[in-house]
XYZ file of C-alpha atoms in Angstrom:
606
model
C 0.111 -0.093 0.049
C 1.477 3.290 -1.054
C 1.257 5.896 1.765
C 1.565 9.711 2.096
C 0.262 12.220 -0.910
C 0.448 10.907 -4.458
C -0.166 13.941 -6.932
C -1.893 12.694 -9.739
C -2.002 15.680 -12.190
C -4.542 18.153 -13.202
C -5.146 19.069 -9.584
C -5.995 15.836 -7.855
C -3.875 14.373 -5.438
C -4.562 10.938 -3.500
C -3.677 10.969 0.281
C -3.328 7.967 1.980
C -2.228 7.393 5.784
C -2.431 4.590 8.120
C -4.339 5.093 11.597
C -6.198 1.821 12.562
C -7.320 2.756 15.806
C -8.531 6.464 14.988
C -12.071 7.312 14.391
C -11.749 10.555 12.403
C -9.009 11.567 10.194
C -9.018 14.372 7.567
C -6.779 16.338 5.239
C -6.360 20.069 6.274
C -5.392 22.364 3.675
C -3.592 25.465 4.848
C -2.149 26.663 1.608
C -2.987 28.281 -0.845
C -6.438 28.144 0.943
C -7.630 26.785 4.330
C -10.020 23.729 3.749
C -10.984 20.544 5.384
C -11.023 17.337 3.282
C -12.540 14.246 5.412
C -10.738 10.618 4.624
C -12.556 7.544 4.621
C -11.062 4.136 6.553
C -10.870 0.812 4.656
C -10.727 -2.369 6.539
C -7.119 -2.511 6.673
C -7.098 0.623 8.717
C -5.825 2.946 5.911
C -7.586 6.274 5.617
C -7.876 7.624 1.890
C -9.231 10.527 0.027
C -8.579 11.987 -3.585
C -8.747 15.600 -3.306
C -9.551 17.909 -6.458
C -7.971 21.292 -6.699
C -4.931 20.517 -5.078
C -1.667 21.352 -6.886
C 1.959 20.639 -6.190
C 3.303 23.002 -3.344
C 0.158 22.684 -1.454
C 0.518 22.737 2.416
C -1.364 20.148 4.617
C -1.619 18.316 7.895
C -3.699 15.546 9.005
C -6.312 16.391 11.622
C -7.020 13.573 14.041
C -10.059 13.145 16.106
C -11.265 16.308 14.772
C -8.564 18.834 16.680
C -5.024 17.213 16.732
C -2.791 18.423 13.509
C 0.035 16.476 12.952
C 2.362 16.386 9.590
C 1.986 13.433 6.992
C 4.243 10.594 8.672
C 4.933 9.868 4.879
C 5.567 13.405 3.796
C 7.782 13.848 0.830
C 8.894 17.517 1.946
C 8.717 19.343 5.247
C 9.764 22.904 4.006
C 9.223 24.126 7.729
C 11.183 21.312 9.531
C 9.652 18.642 11.514
C 6.925 20.526 12.971
C 5.343 22.409 10.157
C 2.926 21.460 7.271
C 3.710 18.639 4.775
C 3.865 19.464 1.146
C 2.512 18.062 -1.874
C 5.310 17.247 -4.252
C 5.068 16.212 -8.194
C 6.905 13.016 -8.002
C 7.139 13.161 -11.987
C 8.909 16.588 -12.967
C 12.312 15.506 -12.838
C 14.145 14.976 -16.478
C 15.835 11.675 -15.720
C 19.108 11.150 -18.212
C 20.068 7.924 -16.721
C 18.358 5.593 -19.368
C 21.296 3.777 -20.058
C 22.531 3.606 -16.184
C 23.009 -0.137 -15.388
C 24.408 0.249 -11.884
C 27.745 -0.826 -10.533
C 28.389 -4.497 -9.317
C 28.550 -4.859 -5.626
C 32.008 -6.475 -6.245
C 33.613 -3.650 -8.323
C 32.325 -0.938 -5.732
C 34.499 1.763 -4.173
C 32.606 3.377 -1.792
C 32.812 6.651 -0.524
C 30.939 7.949 2.728
C 29.772 11.493 2.984
C 27.758 13.880 4.944
C 26.039 16.543 2.890
C 26.134 19.105 5.344
C 29.924 19.065 5.722
C 31.532 17.720 2.697
C 31.151 21.389 0.912
C 30.887 24.891 2.290
C 27.380 25.210 1.321
C 26.311 22.047 2.423
C 23.850 21.318 -0.045
C 23.220 18.406 -2.625
C 23.737 20.728 -5.308
C 27.304 21.834 -3.865
C 28.411 17.909 -4.220
C 27.901 17.770 -8.108
C 31.087 19.908 -8.815
C 33.252 17.489 -6.786
C 32.136 14.386 -8.487
C 34.631 14.539 -11.322
C 37.631 14.566 -8.689
C 36.119 11.648 -6.788
C 35.836 9.774 -10.272
C 39.332 10.563 -10.941
C 40.472 9.151 -7.609
C 38.568 6.034 -8.244
C 35.193 6.147 -6.265
C 32.385 4.376 -8.409
C 29.865 4.628 -5.362
C 28.931 7.608 -2.836
C 27.342 6.368 0.508
C 25.176 9.741 1.631
C 24.482 9.769 5.398
C 20.990 9.977 6.189
C 18.937 13.034 4.349
C 15.344 12.057 6.058
C 13.925 15.301 7.585
C 15.534 16.101 10.829
C 15.134 19.115 13.236
C 17.051 22.426 12.413
C 19.561 22.472 9.620
C 22.617 20.620 11.134
C 22.602 16.831 12.259
C 24.131 13.459 11.315
C 20.624 12.409 10.067
C 19.827 9.646 12.381
C 17.519 12.059 14.044
C 15.130 11.797 10.850
C 11.721 12.042 11.809
C 10.202 11.656 8.444
C 11.669 9.062 6.616
C 10.180 10.052 2.975
C 10.962 13.696 3.549
C 14.198 14.887 1.944
C 15.895 17.219 4.067
C 14.786 20.870 3.566
C 18.287 22.482 4.285
C 20.022 20.409 1.940
C 17.951 21.184 -1.033
C 14.833 19.071 -1.233
C 13.704 16.366 -3.240
C 14.497 18.125 -6.745
C 18.197 18.431 -5.593
C 18.672 14.842 -4.633
C 17.062 13.833 -7.933
C 19.484 16.328 -9.606
C 22.577 14.788 -7.541
C 21.536 11.164 -8.376
C 21.215 12.089 -12.061
C 24.527 13.542 -12.131
C 26.449 10.770 -10.232
C 24.948 8.475 -12.870
C 26.325 10.797 -15.748
C 29.770 10.484 -14.068
C 29.528 6.565 -13.567
C 29.072 6.764 -9.776
C 26.410 4.735 -7.955
C 24.530 6.297 -5.264
C 23.827 4.486 -1.705
C 21.659 6.185 0.635
C 21.769 5.408 4.287
C 18.400 4.906 5.952
C 17.372 4.262 9.393
C 14.778 1.668 9.917
C 15.602 1.082 13.976
C 13.982 4.314 15.393
C 12.571 7.769 14.482
C 14.474 10.906 15.487
C 13.223 12.415 19.051
C 11.761 15.860 17.678
C 9.052 16.205 15.724
C 8.120 12.512 15.873
C 4.448 12.180 15.835
C 4.286 8.861 14.436
C 2.678 7.326 17.534
C -0.495 9.755 17.172
C -1.199 7.577 14.130
C -0.822 3.847 15.034
C 1.418 1.334 16.905
C 4.624 2.021 15.573
C 6.397 0.781 18.676
C 6.252 -2.125 20.857
C 7.535 -2.151 24.428
C 8.421 -5.795 24.017
C 12.212 -4.803 23.042
C 14.355 -1.920 24.075
C 16.755 -0.245 21.796
C 19.262 2.812 22.760
C 16.490 4.973 21.351
C 13.953 3.439 23.629
C 10.831 1.067 22.371
C 11.633 -0.722 19.383
C 9.878 -0.355 16.039
C 6.887 -2.643 16.083
C 7.695 -5.308 13.400
C 6.305 -8.363 14.928
C 3.370 -7.300 17.614
C -0.132 -6.580 17.077
C -1.180 -4.861 14.127
C 2.600 -4.667 12.945
C 1.166 -4.838 9.332
C 1.128 -1.184 8.597
C 4.423 -0.604 10.229
C 6.026 -3.036 8.027
C 4.438 -1.702 5.208
C 5.641 1.983 6.022
C 9.336 0.774 5.805
C 9.222 -1.307 3.000
C 7.409 1.234 0.932
C 9.985 3.679 1.935
C 12.883 1.402 0.670
C 11.158 0.940 -2.607
C 10.275 4.779 -3.048
C 13.993 5.528 -2.836
C 14.548 3.380 -5.619
C 11.911 4.108 -7.743
C 11.423 7.764 -7.425
C 14.904 8.892 -6.577
C 16.584 6.029 -8.628
C 18.736 5.210 -5.944
C 21.296 2.317 -6.497
C 21.448 0.777 -2.978
C 20.394 1.338 0.705
C 22.781 1.238 3.446
C 20.605 -0.037 6.649
C 21.455 1.306 9.798
C 22.193 -0.833 12.833
C 20.009 -3.799 11.965
C 21.232 -5.210 15.260
C 18.650 -3.008 16.642
C 15.611 -4.169 14.610
C 13.694 -6.993 16.421
C 11.347 -9.504 14.545
C 10.463 -12.740 16.046
C 7.901 -13.328 13.191
C 8.267 -16.379 10.907
C 9.235 -14.017 7.854
C 11.608 -11.653 9.190
C 11.205 -7.533 8.449
C 14.629 -8.184 6.605
C 13.608 -11.253 4.583
C 10.531 -9.419 3.486
C 12.560 -6.287 2.507
C 15.159 -8.270 0.519
C 12.401 -10.025 -1.186
C 10.222 -7.112 -2.176
C 13.727 -5.211 -3.280
C 14.763 -8.306 -5.322
C 11.167 -8.160 -7.122
C 11.531 -4.484 -7.757
C 15.314 -5.238 -8.929
C 13.913 -7.873 -11.402
C 11.036 -5.402 -12.695
C 13.381 -2.608 -13.324
C 16.101 -4.769 -14.852
C 18.557 -3.432 -12.671
C 20.472 -4.842 -9.718
C 19.438 -3.072 -6.539
C 21.238 -3.687 -3.344
C 20.910 -3.967 0.309
C 23.824 -3.383 2.451
C 23.285 -4.136 6.162
C 25.140 -2.051 8.991
C 25.433 -5.087 12.025
C 27.892 -5.586 14.688
C 26.501 -9.017 15.570
C 28.724 -11.021 13.152
C 25.810 -13.084 12.076
C 26.034 -14.576 8.471
C 22.158 -15.113 8.815
C 21.801 -11.610 7.620
C 23.205 -12.356 4.135
C 22.681 -15.874 3.637
C 20.215 -16.695 0.946
C 16.628 -16.864 1.717
C 16.179 -20.354 0.300
C 18.810 -21.355 2.878
C 17.074 -19.604 5.698
C 18.798 -16.334 5.636
C 17.594 -12.911 5.407
C 18.713 -12.608 1.912
C 20.396 -8.886 2.648
C 23.216 -8.467 -0.182
C 25.919 -7.548 2.085
C 26.626 -6.491 5.346
C 29.635 -4.435 7.328
C 32.588 -6.224 9.197
C 33.586 -4.076 11.870
C 36.099 -6.572 13.154
C 38.422 -5.623 10.084
C 38.386 -1.684 11.529
C 38.730 -2.649 15.118
C 41.871 -4.706 14.628
C 43.783 -2.485 12.226
C 42.709 0.726 14.681
C 43.976 -1.411 17.534
C 47.423 -2.057 15.669
C 47.951 1.276 14.416
C 46.795 3.415 17.400
C 47.408 0.850 20.622
C 44.098 1.767 21.879
C 42.782 -1.043 23.723
C 40.036 0.428 25.590
C 36.144 -0.440 25.184
C 35.373 -2.769 22.727
C 39.205 -2.507 21.391
C 40.097 -4.544 24.100
C 39.078 -7.679 21.909
C 41.257 -6.958 19.181
C 44.784 -6.493 20.713
C 46.664 -9.021 18.606
C 48.289 -8.738 15.283
C 47.274 -12.169 14.030
C 43.775 -10.844 14.349
C 44.002 -9.084 11.316
C 45.208 -11.825 9.412
C 42.115 -13.584 10.483
C 40.085 -10.508 9.333
C 41.390 -10.478 6.050
C 41.122 -14.052 5.617
C 38.046 -15.270 7.750
C 36.279 -11.934 7.602
C 35.086 -12.286 11.500
C 37.560 -12.607 14.132
C 34.883 -13.391 16.269
C 33.096 -16.382 14.893
C 31.447 -17.818 18.085
C 34.659 -17.368 20.104
C 34.620 -15.651 23.613
C 34.541 -11.859 23.512
C 36.367 -10.646 26.748
C 34.490 -7.139 26.154
C 31.055 -8.602 25.678
C 31.924 -11.233 28.141
C 30.040 -13.955 26.000
C 30.498 -15.934 22.846
C 29.912 -14.001 19.926
C 29.636 -14.357 16.052
C 29.618 -17.007 13.318
C 31.745 -18.349 10.657
C 31.758 -16.320 7.617
C 34.298 -18.563 5.780
C 32.016 -19.574 2.867
C 30.670 -16.231 2.009
C 32.469 -14.264 -0.829
C 34.531 -11.135 0.136
C 32.003 -8.795 -1.854
C 29.280 -9.585 0.859
C 31.534 -7.709 3.454
C 31.870 -3.759 3.422
C 35.240 -3.008 5.313
C 36.802 0.267 6.224
C 39.695 2.399 8.301
C 37.464 4.974 9.188
C 33.774 6.075 9.138
C 31.143 8.719 10.732
C 30.695 6.329 13.853
C 34.372 5.486 14.462
C 35.806 9.257 14.044
C 32.452 11.146 15.519
C 32.126 8.876 18.386
C 35.453 9.929 19.654
C 34.940 13.062 22.020
C 37.243 15.259 19.869
C 36.238 13.449 16.580
C 39.738 12.847 15.502
C 40.375 11.208 12.496
C 43.409 8.606 11.774
C 45.396 11.534 10.385
C 45.385 13.114 13.950
C 46.134 9.770 15.777
C 48.915 8.075 13.497
C 52.147 9.101 11.467
C 51.805 9.750 7.862
C 53.889 6.124 7.463
C 51.049 4.491 9.285
C 48.131 6.198 7.153
C 49.636 5.014 4.137
C 49.969 1.549 5.834
C 46.132 1.868 6.478
C 45.469 2.489 2.905
C 47.523 -0.314 1.583
C 45.564 -2.606 4.211
C 42.224 -1.562 3.221
C 42.502 -1.291 -0.726
C 44.438 -4.739 -1.121
C 41.879 -6.570 1.147
C 39.399 -9.105 -0.463
C 36.283 -7.050 0.302
C 34.315 -3.957 -0.595
C 36.308 -0.798 0.705
C 34.509 2.023 2.300
C 36.429 5.452 2.504
C 35.233 8.086 4.774
C 35.137 11.725 3.263
C 38.714 13.380 3.313
C 40.426 9.950 4.243
C 41.878 9.803 0.773
C 44.190 12.980 1.471
C 44.725 12.594 5.176
C 42.141 15.231 6.151
C 42.843 16.637 9.513
C 39.616 18.506 10.377
C 37.635 16.596 12.959
C 34.313 15.175 12.441
C 32.209 15.708 15.621
C 28.858 14.732 16.676
C 26.210 17.952 16.363
C 22.586 18.687 16.558
C 20.423 21.364 16.026
C 17.203 20.787 17.960
C 14.811 23.479 18.970
C 13.784 21.659 22.119
C 16.143 22.962 24.500
C 15.257 20.137 27.186
C 16.448 17.726 24.531
C 19.593 19.618 23.419
C 20.617 19.301 27.164
C 19.762 15.648 27.073
C 21.966 15.098 24.277
C 24.747 17.115 25.778
C 24.667 14.747 29.019
C 24.144 11.664 26.764
C 27.125 12.637 25.120
C 29.332 13.072 28.317
C 28.042 9.777 29.762
C 28.875 7.820 26.700
C 32.772 9.201 26.840
C 33.223 8.045 30.352
C 34.542 4.695 28.904
C 35.807 6.171 25.933
C 38.482 8.624 24.792
C 38.186 10.772 28.103
C 41.106 13.201 26.837
C 40.699 16.765 25.824
C 37.893 19.279 26.141
C 33.800 18.152 25.856
C 32.784 19.569 22.284
C 28.945 20.927 22.518
C 27.022 19.175 20.071
C 24.382 21.824 19.648
C 27.209 24.847 18.842
C 27.447 25.990 15.304
C 31.179 26.038 15.920
C 31.134 22.344 16.530
C 29.343 21.813 13.199
C 31.939 24.154 11.269
C 35.000 22.532 12.317
C 33.716 19.272 11.102
C 33.347 20.685 7.301
C 36.342 19.442 4.952
C 39.493 21.717 3.886
C 38.937 20.390 0.426
C 42.075 22.556 -0.808
C 44.553 20.284 1.084
C 44.082 17.682 -1.396
C 46.872 19.552 -3.698
C 49.267 20.205 -0.804
C 52.210 18.375 0.214
C 51.567 15.187 2.033
C 47.955 15.214 1.220
C 48.586 15.148 -2.657
C 51.008 12.353 -1.996
C 48.304 10.175 0.064
C 45.841 11.280 -2.619
C 47.959 9.601 -5.375
C 48.664 6.724 -3.515
C 44.922 6.028 -2.856
C 44.455 6.505 -6.790
C 47.368 4.118 -7.340
C 46.082 1.471 -5.152
C 42.388 1.655 -6.573
C 43.712 1.289 -10.049
C 45.835 -1.827 -9.116
C 42.840 -3.014 -7.418
C 40.815 -2.952 -10.977
C 43.897 -4.278 -13.100
C 45.233 -6.985 -11.218
C 42.906 -10.116 -11.614
C 44.073 -11.579 -8.068
C 43.116 -8.142 -6.451
C 39.839 -7.774 -8.585
C 38.190 -11.121 -7.939
C 37.269 -11.020 -4.085
C 37.956 -14.500 -3.613
C 38.852 -15.898 0.178
C 39.315 -19.454 -0.690
C 42.202 -18.547 -3.011
C 43.844 -16.634 -0.304
C 46.527 -17.358 2.227
C 47.391 -14.914 5.567
C 49.995 -15.586 7.855
C 51.101 -13.386 11.046
C 54.236 -12.941 13.028
C 52.801 -11.714 16.406
C 56.446 -10.958 17.720
C 57.413 -8.784 14.673
C 53.947 -7.268 13.911
C 53.912 -8.575 10.340
C 51.145 -10.027 8.367
C 51.727 -11.489 4.933
C 49.152 -12.287 2.208
C 49.229 -14.225 -0.798
C 46.191 -14.040 -3.181
C 45.590 -15.781 -6.687
C 43.321 -16.749 -9.680
C 44.338 -18.706 -12.653
C 45.660 -15.863 -14.232
C 47.719 -13.658 -11.590
C 48.925 -14.088 -8.176
C 49.966 -11.130 -5.727
C 51.900 -11.254 -2.423
C 51.821 -8.329 0.017
C 53.292 -7.600 3.175
C 52.343 -5.325 5.961
C 54.324 -4.224 8.599
C 53.049 -2.707 11.689
C 56.212 -2.310 13.538
C 58.014 0.839 14.103
C 61.164 -0.785 13.418
C 62.415 -2.338 10.243
C 61.677 -6.117 10.356
C 63.631 -8.935 8.431
C 61.626 -11.859 7.355
C 61.070 -14.946 5.087
C 58.900 -14.241 2.396
C 55.624 -16.467 2.794
C 55.749 -16.908 -1.206
C 55.859 -19.573 -3.585
C 58.719 -19.920 -5.955
C 58.818 -17.661 -9.122
C 59.859 -14.137 -10.326
C 58.026 -11.655 -7.916
C 58.075 -8.110 -9.169
C 57.795 -5.587 -6.822
C 54.790 -3.341 -8.153
C 54.515 -0.814 -4.803
C 56.336 -0.091 -1.856
C 54.914 2.735 0.657
C 58.324 3.278 1.714
C 59.475 4.452 -1.649
C 60.502 8.289 -1.778
C 57.944 8.496 -4.430
C 55.508 8.262 -1.423
C 57.381 10.541 0.939
C 59.101 7.532 2.296
C 62.611 6.741 3.667
C 63.463 4.688 0.971
C 62.731 0.823 0.061
C 65.088 -1.828 1.687
C 63.034 -4.390 -0.863
C 64.274 -5.471 -3.890
C 62.475 -5.027 -7.343
C 62.607 -8.750 -7.796
C 62.624 -11.852 -5.656
C 62.333 -15.520 -6.495
C 60.131 -16.515 -3.320
C 60.873 -17.607 0.230
C 63.739 -15.115 0.428
C 64.760 -13.243 3.336
C 63.594 -9.605 2.667
C 63.686 -6.791 5.041
C 60.850 -4.137 5.138
C 60.795 -0.497 6.298
C 58.869 0.522 9.684
C 55.060 0.821 9.269
C 55.134 0.085 5.544
C 53.677 -2.002 2.927
C 54.699 -3.517 -0.204
C 52.907 -5.224 -3.139
C 54.532 -7.976 -5.408
C 53.008 -9.846 -8.560
C 53.876 -12.813 -10.228
């Protein structure tokens, strides 16, 4: 069942809202003229009416039980933010130029996560378009946009969205998002949209006035869980599934990143993720274009991506935090909070070879067994990163890796990520070593809520990253500090790092052994004492061998490579990359004694 306002043309508009327990619902038009349009309820709890003399731009509320005025839960645009009226939008005015666009296969994606408000000085969809060419030149072929569902005020990470169908007004609204997607497709770049199906934001959230969208059966970090399996959950499930299809159909989005699916609870026979993937796959078949769902999850549970025919949910890919946590611990030496689970070099070799470090192993941080075995799943079913909005922004000072480790370590991190047999995700600015922080920021209008957010963040930092002065999430300065310093891309070490990222991405696309994300034809070993990881990957056509040195001293080692003429392809210690000079030969025969510079990596091909 489609929900919200659906403009039919010639001044006719269909309104549909799910409110199964209400006795009276009407459309309250407030502009261009004030009038009330009664609605009729069907046997499934949906209130409907097709109204005349309603044109695009019309502002309206729903009037509930004769008195309570509320915005449309499925509003397509909230021009006056979360407390104001909803606006009728003509969904068919966009002149799309992507008819020939067939998308980017998941296994070929180089994902670039960005936040609209801080990616450019203007902080709008329009302002992103001029930068697409540089992202394309970097090698990025998919951008992942942090949530753009309408949130209160004009600055927010996006996870406080209260209107999941409404495109954030301060970013430019519906047409501007469509223009961005259209421009991305012209540049050969797919668009992944981050969506939140585990909670609604606290301000402007009137969804409970319409129906049983919440259940007290389960608790989440944000309060009661979304009602996916309790009484009258049918309309709730429909609301979220239709939202996913809406982004694919109306906005030509290529993939959705599903936020924190571990906070989505459903004990029904058909899990909401199962039904969602089922519906998306059906739409994909209908459109003749592969559409993807990518789940963020900290459960290490392969049921998320297992095929539906085998009892899984059929999601196309999921995140693997173990890769990030292990690499971060190795590079920074931090071992507090959940990082205490990842304090061995061997865990990185495990993460590269087996995906999950914790595959039903005891987790000291969780104090229980955790995870499942992912060795039978292909590399393109997992997204990995060395930084993302959470891992940076949930530090008290919002420090990026560039402020925590040396330049040599930054290069080493880049090599570890882009040579890995998974789908890599870059966080905006990572490619040139951006040093500006990415802090947590909000612009709520409810002062009590602002104070609650401040206190909540302070409480969160009791266990993590205690150093430094607390950054006020409500301050505009906090938001302004988080904007990228784009000009640094062409300066000194930043330019060198950018060129290294470009080279690694190009190698990933041209060397068959790197291009094929196959974990069966992969060997990984680790020398714990020397903090040295060696990887060999191969296909019928090619072989690569690379070594990662996380030691702050040079290390002599016996190469874990079979016999043959191994040619050096890239060494991060080379002077070309502002290194001190390579100690590795241009050619070696396999299983030789070699010496590698501190905090560096080198790639060889056969």
